Short mmCIF file of C-alpha atoms and ligand atoms in Angstrom, two decimals:
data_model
loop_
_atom_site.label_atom_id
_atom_site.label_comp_id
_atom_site.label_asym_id
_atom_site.label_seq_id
_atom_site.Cartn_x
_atom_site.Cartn_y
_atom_site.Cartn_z
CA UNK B 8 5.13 30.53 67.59
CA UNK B 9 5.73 29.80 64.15
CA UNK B 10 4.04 30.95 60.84
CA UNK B 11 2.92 28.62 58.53
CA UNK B 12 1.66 28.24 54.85
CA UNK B 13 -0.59 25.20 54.31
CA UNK B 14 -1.97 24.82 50.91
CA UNK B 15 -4.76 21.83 50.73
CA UNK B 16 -5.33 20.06 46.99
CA UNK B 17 -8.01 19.45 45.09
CA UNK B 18 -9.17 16.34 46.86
CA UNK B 19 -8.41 17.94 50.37
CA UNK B 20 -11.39 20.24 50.06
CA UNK B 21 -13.29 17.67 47.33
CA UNK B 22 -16.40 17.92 49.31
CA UNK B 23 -18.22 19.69 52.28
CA UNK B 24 -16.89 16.80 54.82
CA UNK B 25 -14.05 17.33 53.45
CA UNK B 26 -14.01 21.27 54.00
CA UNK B 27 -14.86 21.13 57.29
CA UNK B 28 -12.17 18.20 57.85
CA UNK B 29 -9.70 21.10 57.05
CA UNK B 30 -10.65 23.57 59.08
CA UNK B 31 -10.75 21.71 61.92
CA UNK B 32 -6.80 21.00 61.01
CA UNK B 33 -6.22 24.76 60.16
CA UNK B 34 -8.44 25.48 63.41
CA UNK B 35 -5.73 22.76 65.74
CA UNK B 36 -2.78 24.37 64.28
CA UNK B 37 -3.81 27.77 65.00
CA UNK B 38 -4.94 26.78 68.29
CA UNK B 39 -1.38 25.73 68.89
CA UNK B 40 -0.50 29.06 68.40
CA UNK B 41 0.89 29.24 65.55
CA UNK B 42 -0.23 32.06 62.64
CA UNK B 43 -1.65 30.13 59.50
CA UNK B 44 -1.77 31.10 56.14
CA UNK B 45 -3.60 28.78 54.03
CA UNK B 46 -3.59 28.11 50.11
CA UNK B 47 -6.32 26.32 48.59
CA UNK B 48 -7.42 24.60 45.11
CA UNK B 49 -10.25 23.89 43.60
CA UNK B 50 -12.81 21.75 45.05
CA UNK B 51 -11.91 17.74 43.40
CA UNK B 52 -12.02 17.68 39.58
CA UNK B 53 -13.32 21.11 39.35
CA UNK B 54 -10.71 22.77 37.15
CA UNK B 55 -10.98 19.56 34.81
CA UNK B 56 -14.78 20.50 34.44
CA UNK B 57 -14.72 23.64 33.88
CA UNK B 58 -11.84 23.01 30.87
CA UNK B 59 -14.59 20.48 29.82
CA UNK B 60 -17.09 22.82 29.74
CA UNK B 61 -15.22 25.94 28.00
CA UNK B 62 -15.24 23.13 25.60
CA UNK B 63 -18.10 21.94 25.13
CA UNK B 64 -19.41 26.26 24.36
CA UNK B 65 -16.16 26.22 22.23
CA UNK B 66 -13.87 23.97 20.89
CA UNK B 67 -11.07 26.36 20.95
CA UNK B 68 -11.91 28.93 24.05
CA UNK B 69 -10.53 32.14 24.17
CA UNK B 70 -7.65 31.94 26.68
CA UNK B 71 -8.45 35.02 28.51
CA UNK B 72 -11.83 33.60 28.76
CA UNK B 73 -10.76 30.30 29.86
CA UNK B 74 -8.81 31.56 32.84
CA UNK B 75 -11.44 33.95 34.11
CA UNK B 76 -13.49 30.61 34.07
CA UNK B 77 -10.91 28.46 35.53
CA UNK B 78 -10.32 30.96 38.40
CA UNK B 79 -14.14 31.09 39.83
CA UNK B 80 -13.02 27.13 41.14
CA UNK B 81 -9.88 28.59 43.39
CA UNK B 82 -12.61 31.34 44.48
CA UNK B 83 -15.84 29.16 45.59
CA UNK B 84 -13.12 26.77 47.98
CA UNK B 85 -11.54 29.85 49.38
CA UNK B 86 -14.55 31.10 50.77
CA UNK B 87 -16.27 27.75 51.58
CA UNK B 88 -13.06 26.89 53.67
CA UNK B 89 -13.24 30.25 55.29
CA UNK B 90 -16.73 29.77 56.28
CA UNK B 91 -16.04 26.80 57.93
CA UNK B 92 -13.56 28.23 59.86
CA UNK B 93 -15.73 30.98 61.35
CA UNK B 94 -18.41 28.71 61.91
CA UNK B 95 -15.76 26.79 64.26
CA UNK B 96 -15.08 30.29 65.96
CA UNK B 97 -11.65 30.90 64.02
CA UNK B 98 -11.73 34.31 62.38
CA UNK B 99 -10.79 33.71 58.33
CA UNK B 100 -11.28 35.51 54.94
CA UNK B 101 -10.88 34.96 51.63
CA UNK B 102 -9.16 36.27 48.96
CA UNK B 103 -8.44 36.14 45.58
CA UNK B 104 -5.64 37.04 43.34
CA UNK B 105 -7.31 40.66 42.17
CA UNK B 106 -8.10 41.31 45.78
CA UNK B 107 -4.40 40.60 47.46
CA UNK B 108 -3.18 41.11 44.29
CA UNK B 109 -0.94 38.63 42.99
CA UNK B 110 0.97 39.99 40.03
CA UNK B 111 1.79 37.67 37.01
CA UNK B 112 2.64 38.02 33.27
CA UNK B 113 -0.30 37.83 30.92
CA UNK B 114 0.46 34.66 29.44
CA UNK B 115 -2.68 33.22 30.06
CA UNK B 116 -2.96 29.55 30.90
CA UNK B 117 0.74 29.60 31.87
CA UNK B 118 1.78 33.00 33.93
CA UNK B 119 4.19 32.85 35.99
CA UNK B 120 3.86 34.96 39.69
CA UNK B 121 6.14 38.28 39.28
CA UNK B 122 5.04 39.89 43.00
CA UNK B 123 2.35 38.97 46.05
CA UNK B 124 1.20 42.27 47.62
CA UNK B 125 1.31 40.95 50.90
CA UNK B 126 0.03 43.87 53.01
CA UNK B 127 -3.49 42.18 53.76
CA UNK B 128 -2.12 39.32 54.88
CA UNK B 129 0.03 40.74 57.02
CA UNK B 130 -2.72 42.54 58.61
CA UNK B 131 -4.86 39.70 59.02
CA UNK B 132 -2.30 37.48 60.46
CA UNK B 133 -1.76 40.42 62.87
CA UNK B 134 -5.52 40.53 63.58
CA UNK B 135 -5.55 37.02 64.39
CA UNK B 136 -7.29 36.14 61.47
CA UNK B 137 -6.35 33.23 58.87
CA UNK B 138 -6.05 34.72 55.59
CA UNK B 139 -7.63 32.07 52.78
CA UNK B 140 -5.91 32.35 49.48
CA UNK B 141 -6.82 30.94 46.33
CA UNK B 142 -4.48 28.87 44.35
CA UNK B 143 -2.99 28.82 40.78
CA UNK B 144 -5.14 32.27 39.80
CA UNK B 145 -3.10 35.88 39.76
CA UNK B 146 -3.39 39.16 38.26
CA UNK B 147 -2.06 40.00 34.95
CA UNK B 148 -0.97 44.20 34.03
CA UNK B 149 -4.11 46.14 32.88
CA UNK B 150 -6.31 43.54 35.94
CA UNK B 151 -7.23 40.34 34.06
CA UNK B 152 -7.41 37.35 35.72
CA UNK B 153 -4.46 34.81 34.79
CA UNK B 154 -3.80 31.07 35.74
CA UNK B 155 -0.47 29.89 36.16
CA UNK B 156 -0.49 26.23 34.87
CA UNK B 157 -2.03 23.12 35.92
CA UNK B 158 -1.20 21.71 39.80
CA UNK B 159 -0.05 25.70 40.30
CA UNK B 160 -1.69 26.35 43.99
CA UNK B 161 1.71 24.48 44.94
CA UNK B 162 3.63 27.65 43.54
CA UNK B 163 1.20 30.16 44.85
CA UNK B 164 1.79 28.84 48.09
CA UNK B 165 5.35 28.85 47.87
CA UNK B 166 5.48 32.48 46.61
CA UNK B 167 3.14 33.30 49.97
CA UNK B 168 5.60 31.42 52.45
CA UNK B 169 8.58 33.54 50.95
CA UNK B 170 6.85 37.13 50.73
CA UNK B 171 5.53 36.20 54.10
CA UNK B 172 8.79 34.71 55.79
CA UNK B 173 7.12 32.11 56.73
CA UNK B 174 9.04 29.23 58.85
CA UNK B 175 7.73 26.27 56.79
CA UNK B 176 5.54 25.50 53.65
CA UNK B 177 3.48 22.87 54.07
CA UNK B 178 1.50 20.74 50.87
CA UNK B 179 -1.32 18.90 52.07
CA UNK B 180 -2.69 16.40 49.82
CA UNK B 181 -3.93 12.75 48.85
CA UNK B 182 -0.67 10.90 49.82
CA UNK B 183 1.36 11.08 52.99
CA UNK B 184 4.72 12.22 50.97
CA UNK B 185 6.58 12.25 48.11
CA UNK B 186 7.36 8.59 46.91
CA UNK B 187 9.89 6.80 45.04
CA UNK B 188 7.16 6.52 42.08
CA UNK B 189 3.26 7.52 41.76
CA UNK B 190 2.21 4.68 44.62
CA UNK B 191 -0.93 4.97 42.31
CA UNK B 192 0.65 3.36 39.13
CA UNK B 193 3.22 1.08 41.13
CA UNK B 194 1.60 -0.01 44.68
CA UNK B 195 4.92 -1.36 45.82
CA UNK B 196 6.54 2.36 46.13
CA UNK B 197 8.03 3.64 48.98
CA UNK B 198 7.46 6.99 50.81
CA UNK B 199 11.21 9.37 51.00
CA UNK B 200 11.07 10.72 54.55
CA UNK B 201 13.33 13.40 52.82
CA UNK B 202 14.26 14.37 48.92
CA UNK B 203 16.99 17.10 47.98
CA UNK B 204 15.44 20.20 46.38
CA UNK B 205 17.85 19.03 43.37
CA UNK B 206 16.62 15.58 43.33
CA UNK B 207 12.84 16.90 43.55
CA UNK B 208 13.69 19.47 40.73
CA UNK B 209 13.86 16.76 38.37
CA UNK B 210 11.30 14.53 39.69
CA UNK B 211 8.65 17.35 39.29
CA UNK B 212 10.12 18.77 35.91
CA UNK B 213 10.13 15.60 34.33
CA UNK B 214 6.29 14.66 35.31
CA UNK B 215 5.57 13.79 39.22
CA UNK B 216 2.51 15.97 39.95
CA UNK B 217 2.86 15.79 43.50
CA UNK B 218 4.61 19.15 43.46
CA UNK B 219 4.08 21.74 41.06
CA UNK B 220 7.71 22.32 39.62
CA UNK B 221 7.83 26.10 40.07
CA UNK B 222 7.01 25.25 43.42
CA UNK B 223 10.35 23.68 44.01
CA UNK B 224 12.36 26.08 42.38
CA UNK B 225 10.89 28.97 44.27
CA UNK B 226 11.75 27.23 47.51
CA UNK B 227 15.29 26.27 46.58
CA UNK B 228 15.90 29.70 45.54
CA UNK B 229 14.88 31.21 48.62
CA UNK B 230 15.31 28.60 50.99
CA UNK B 231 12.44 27.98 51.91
CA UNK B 232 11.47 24.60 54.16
CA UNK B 233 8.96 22.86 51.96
CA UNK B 234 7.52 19.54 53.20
CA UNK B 235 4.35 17.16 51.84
CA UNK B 236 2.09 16.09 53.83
CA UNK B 237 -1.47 13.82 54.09
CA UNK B 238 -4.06 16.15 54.86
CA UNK B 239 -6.17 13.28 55.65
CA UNK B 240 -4.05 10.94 58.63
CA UNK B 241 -0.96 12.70 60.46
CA UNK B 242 2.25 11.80 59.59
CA UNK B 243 5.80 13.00 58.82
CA UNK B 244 5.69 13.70 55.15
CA UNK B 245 8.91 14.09 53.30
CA UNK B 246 10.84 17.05 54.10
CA UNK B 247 12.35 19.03 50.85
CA UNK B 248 15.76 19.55 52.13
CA UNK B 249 18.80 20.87 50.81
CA UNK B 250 20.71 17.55 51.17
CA UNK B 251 20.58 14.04 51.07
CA UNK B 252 21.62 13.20 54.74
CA UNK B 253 21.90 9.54 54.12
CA UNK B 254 25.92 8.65 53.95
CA UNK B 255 25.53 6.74 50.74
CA UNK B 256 22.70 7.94 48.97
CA UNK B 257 20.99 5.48 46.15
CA UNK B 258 21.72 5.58 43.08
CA UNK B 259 18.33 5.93 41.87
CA UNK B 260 16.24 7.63 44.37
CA UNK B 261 12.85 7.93 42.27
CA UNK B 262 11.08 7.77 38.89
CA UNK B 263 9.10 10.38 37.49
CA UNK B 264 6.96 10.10 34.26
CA UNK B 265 4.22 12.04 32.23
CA UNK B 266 1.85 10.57 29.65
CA UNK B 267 0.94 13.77 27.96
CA UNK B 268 3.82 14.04 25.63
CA UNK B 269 4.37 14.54 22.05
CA UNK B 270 7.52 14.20 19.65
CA UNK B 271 7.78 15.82 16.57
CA UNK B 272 10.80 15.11 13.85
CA UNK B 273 11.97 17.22 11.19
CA UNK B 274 13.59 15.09 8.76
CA UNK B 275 16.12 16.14 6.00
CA UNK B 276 16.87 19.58 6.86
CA UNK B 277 20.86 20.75 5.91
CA UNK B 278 23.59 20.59 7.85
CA UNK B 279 24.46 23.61 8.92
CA UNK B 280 24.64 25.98 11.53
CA UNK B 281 21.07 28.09 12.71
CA UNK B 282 18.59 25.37 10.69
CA UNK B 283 18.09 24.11 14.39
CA UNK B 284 17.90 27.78 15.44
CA UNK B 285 15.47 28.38 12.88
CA UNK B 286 13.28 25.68 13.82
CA UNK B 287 12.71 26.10 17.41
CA UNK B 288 12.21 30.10 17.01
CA UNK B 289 8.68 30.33 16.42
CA UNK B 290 7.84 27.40 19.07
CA UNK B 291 9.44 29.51 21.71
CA UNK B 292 7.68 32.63 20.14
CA UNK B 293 4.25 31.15 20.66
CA UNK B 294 5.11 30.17 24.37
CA UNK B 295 5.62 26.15 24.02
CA UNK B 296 7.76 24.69 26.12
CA UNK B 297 10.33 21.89 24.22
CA UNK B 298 11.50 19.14 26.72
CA UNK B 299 14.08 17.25 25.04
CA UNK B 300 15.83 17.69 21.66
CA UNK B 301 18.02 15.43 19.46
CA UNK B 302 20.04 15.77 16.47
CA UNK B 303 20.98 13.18 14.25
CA UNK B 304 23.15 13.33 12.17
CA UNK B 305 23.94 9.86 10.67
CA UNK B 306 23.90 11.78 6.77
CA UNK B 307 26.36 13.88 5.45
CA UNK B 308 24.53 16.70 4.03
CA UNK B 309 21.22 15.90 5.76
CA UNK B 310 20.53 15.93 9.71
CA UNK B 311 17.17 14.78 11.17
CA UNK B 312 15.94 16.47 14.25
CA UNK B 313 13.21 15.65 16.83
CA UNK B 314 11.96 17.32 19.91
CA UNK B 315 9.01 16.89 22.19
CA UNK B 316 6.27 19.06 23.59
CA UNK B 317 3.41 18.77 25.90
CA UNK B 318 0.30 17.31 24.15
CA UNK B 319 -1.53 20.11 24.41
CA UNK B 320 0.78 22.36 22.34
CA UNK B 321 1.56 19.38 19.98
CA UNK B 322 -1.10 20.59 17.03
CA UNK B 323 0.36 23.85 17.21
CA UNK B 324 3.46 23.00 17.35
CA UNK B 325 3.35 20.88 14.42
CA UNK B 326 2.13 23.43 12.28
CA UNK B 327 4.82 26.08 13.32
CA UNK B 328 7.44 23.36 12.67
CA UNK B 329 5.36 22.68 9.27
CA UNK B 330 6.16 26.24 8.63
CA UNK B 331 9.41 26.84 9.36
CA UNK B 332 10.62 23.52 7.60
CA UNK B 333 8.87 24.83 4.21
CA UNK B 334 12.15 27.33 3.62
CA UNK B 335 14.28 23.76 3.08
CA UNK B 336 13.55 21.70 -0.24
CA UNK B 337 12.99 17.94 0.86
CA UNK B 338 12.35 18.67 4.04
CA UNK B 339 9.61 16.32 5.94
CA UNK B 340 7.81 16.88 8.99
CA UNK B 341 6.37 13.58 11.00
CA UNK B 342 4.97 13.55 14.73
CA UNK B 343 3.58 11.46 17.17
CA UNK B 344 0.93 11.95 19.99
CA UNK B 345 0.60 9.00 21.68
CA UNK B 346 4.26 8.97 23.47
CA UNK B 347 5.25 8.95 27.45
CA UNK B 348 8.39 9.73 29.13
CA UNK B 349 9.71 8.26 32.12
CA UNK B 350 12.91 9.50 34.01
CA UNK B 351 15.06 7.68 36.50
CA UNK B 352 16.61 10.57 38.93
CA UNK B 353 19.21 10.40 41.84
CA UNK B 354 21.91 12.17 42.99
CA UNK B 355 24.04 9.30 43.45
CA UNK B 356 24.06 9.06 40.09
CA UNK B 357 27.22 11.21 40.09
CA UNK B 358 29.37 9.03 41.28
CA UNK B 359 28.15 5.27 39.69
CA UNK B 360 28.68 4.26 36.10
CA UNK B 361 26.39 1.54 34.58
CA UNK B 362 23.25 3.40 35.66
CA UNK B 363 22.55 3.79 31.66
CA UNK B 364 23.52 0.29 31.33
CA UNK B 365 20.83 -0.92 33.49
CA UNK B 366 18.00 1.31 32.23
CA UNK B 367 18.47 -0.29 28.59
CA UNK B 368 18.78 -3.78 29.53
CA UNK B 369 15.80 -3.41 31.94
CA UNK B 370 13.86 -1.72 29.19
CA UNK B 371 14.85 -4.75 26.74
CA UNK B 372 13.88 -7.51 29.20
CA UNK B 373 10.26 -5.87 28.75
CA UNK B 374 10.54 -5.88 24.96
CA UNK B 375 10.24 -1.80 25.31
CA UNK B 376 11.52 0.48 22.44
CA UNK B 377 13.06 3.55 23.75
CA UNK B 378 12.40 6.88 20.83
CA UNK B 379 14.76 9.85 22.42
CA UNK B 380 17.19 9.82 25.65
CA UNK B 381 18.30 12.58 27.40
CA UNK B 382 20.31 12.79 30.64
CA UNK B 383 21.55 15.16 33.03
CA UNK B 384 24.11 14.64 35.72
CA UNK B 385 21.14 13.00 38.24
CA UNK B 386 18.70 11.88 35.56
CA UNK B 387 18.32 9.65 32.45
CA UNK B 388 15.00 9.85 30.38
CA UNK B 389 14.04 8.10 27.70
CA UNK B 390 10.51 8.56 25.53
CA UNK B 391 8.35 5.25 24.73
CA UNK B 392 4.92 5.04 23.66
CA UNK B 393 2.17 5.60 25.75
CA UNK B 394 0.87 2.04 25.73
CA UNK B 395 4.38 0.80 27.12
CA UNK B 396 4.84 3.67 29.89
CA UNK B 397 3.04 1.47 33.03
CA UNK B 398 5.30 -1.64 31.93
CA UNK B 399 8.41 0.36 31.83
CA UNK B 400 8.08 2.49 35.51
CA UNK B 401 7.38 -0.78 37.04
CA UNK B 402 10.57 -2.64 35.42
CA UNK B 403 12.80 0.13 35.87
CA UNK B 404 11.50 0.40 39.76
CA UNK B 405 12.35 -3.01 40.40
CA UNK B 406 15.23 -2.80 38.46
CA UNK B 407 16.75 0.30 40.60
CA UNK B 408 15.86 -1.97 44.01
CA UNK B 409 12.98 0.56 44.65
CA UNK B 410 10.28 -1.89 45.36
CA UNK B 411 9.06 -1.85 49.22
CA UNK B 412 10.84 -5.43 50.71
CA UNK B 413 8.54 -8.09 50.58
CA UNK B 414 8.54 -10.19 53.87
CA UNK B 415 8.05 -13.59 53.54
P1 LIG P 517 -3.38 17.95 44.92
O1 LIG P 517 -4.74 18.03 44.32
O2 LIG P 517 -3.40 17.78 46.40
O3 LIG P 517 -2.47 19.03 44.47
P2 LIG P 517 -2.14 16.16 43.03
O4 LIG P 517 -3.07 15.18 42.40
O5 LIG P 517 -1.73 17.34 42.26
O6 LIG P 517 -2.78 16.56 44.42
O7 LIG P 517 -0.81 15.42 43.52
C1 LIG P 517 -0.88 14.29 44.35
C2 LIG P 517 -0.77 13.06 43.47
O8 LIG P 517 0.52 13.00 42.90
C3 LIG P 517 -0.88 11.74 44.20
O9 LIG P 517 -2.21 11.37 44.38
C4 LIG P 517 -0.11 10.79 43.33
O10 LIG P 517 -0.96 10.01 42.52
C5 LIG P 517 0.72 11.69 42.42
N1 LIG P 517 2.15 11.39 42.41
C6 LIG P 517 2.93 11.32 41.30
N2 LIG P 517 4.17 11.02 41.61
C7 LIG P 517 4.24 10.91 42.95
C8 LIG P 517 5.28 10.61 43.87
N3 LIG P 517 6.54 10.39 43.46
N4 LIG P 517 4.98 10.58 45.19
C9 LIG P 517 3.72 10.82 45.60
N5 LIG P 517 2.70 11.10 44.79
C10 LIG P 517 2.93 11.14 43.47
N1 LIG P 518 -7.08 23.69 40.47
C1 LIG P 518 -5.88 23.78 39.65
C2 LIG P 518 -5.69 22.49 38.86
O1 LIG P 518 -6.49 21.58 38.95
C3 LIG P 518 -4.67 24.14 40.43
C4 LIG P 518 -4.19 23.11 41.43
O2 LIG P 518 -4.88 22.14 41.73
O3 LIG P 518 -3.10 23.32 41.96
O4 LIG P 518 -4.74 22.40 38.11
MG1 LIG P 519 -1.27 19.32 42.76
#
């Protein structure tokens, strides 16, 4: 007998055929013997309507208001799921993050999970009941209800399987596994039957929604056996697993991207030591997140120095940067909205020279300018804008051999 964490997505439970469709699955694996733990999200596009409609009563909502909002969608699948359930005979219950609780910092919108009182689960499990959890919602000090960031049942779920020493972690969603690209932007993608945790660190940090990135980290740190899976035909999924077991492993094993990025450049500032420092302070301070960073410095007495930011934060981060740049005469601060980043990520990367070398020429063929690089030792990514982003994944795809083989 094993215990298991499923979480189901969005579109899993996007509908009442679609709720009962799971519990029949929870309802088999149970029956199997196994105890279940299940994470859910909100039903379909419910998160994004709710955000639309905190907007619609206010341009700007109040983030602790937003989150109590965005929580209620976590809260009405959780109990719909464990209804179903009970109507099929399989004793479930629901529970949220205040009721469990799950402890997170306040930072609303973007908490992260500090501790999962586990005792109720326990007992249910015990009990023979499946405990119902919602996803992406905790608990911050003083009882507030937080979020933890967009796609973050993935990471709730996670955090379950390791307070609950769970034997596996399972993510059920709209695609049968991870793939070598979104199989939505480039149909001729190819499913991994595995990815390393290191591999999949980078895929979902630089944009690859199928996992939630904190999701991966959690598991790698504690070891915990993640694998994605189609909640709606069986299949094998891909397997997060510590290593690549393929002898030679490709040199590119996927490509990630995100749309919703912004770059902003602070031109002219001096050359010297703490300017970048004094920059970057108040972004941190107010909670954005910078992706990459370059400095240039082609002048003598001048440097120029851009960084990007998730869209969301760009306005604010544009006028912190405004800000801060004011201290140095001459000074200019320039951004741009409408940019995309792709990344090309592999762990055989490591050992293969020209991978660069390819990236740029395939990006030429395609006319494509590239704005900011940055690398690591298993990934190269490179900011274009927006309206280029579908032309590049699919030339750099092809150009990596990544395409499924055509038979003829
Ligand atoms: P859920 O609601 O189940 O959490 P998400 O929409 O968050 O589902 O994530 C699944 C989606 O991730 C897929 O429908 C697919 O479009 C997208 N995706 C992006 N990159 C990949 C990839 N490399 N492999 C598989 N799916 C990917
Ligand atoms: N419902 C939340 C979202 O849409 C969390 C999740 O789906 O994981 O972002
Ligand atoms: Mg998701």
């Amino acid at each position: 007998m094993s215990l298991i964490v499923q979480k189901y997505g969005g579109s899993s439970v996007g509908s009442v055929a679609r709720i009962h469709a799971v519990a029949t699955q929870i309802d088999a694996l149970a029956g199997k013997g196994h105890q279940v733990a299940v994470v859910v999200s909100a039903m379909g596009d419910t998160t994004d309507r709710l955000v639309e409609l905190a907007r619609e009563v206010c341009p700007e909502p109040d983030a602790r208001e937003l989150d109590a909002l965005l929580a209620t969608g976590e809260m009405v699948s959780t109990a719909l799921v464990a209804m179903a359930l009970n109507q099929l005979g399989r004793k479930a219950r629901s529970w949220n993050a205040l009721q469990l609780p799950i402890e997170t910092t306040a930072h609303a919108g973007r908490a992260r999970i500090e501790r999962v009182e586990a005792t109720g689960l326990k007992k249910d499990l015990a009990g023979g009941v499946v405990p119902v959890v919602a996803g992406f919602q905790g608990r911050a000090e003083g009882g507030d209800l937080t979020t933890i960031g967009r796609g973050g049942s993935d990471t709730t779920a996670v955090a379950l399987a390791v307070v609950l020493e769970a034997d596996e972690c399972q993510i059920l969603t709209d695609v049968d596994g991870v793939y070598t690209t979104d199989p939505r932007m480039v149909p001729e993608a190819r499913r991994l039957p595995c990815v390393s945790f290191e591999e999949m660190l980078e895929l979902a940090g630089q944009g690859s929604r199928v996992l939630h990135l904190r999701s991966v980290e959690f598991a790698a740190r504690y070891g915990m056996k993640l694998r994605v899976l189609s909640s709606f035909e069986p299949g094998p999924g891909t397997l997060i697993c510590q290593e690549d077991p393929r002898v030679e492993a490709p040199v590119v094993s996927g490509i990630a991207f995100n749309r919703d990025e912004a770059v902003i450049t602070v031109a002219g500032v001096p050359h010297e030591p703490g300017v970048a420092h004094a920059i970057l302070k108040p972004i941190s301070h107010g909670a954005i997140e910078v992706d990459m960073i370059v400095v240039n410095t082609a002048h003598e007495k001048s440097v120029d120095f851009s960084f990007t930011v998730h869209r969301d934060d760009y306005q604010q981060a544009l006028e912190l940067t405004r800000e801060a740049a004011a201290r140095y005469r001459g000074a200019s601060v320039t951004g741009d909205d409408r940019v995309a980043k792709v990344a090309v990520v592999g762990s055989g990367m490591r050992s293969h020279a020209g991978v660069a070398t390819r990236l740029f020429e395939a990006l030429f063929i395609e006319s494509i300018n590239v704005r900011l690089v940055s690398t690591s030792e298993i990934k190269i990514s490179v900011l274009v804008a927006e309206k280029d982003l579908e032309r590049a994944v699919r030339a750099l795809h092809r150009a990596y051999g990544l395409d499924v083989a055509v038979s003829h």
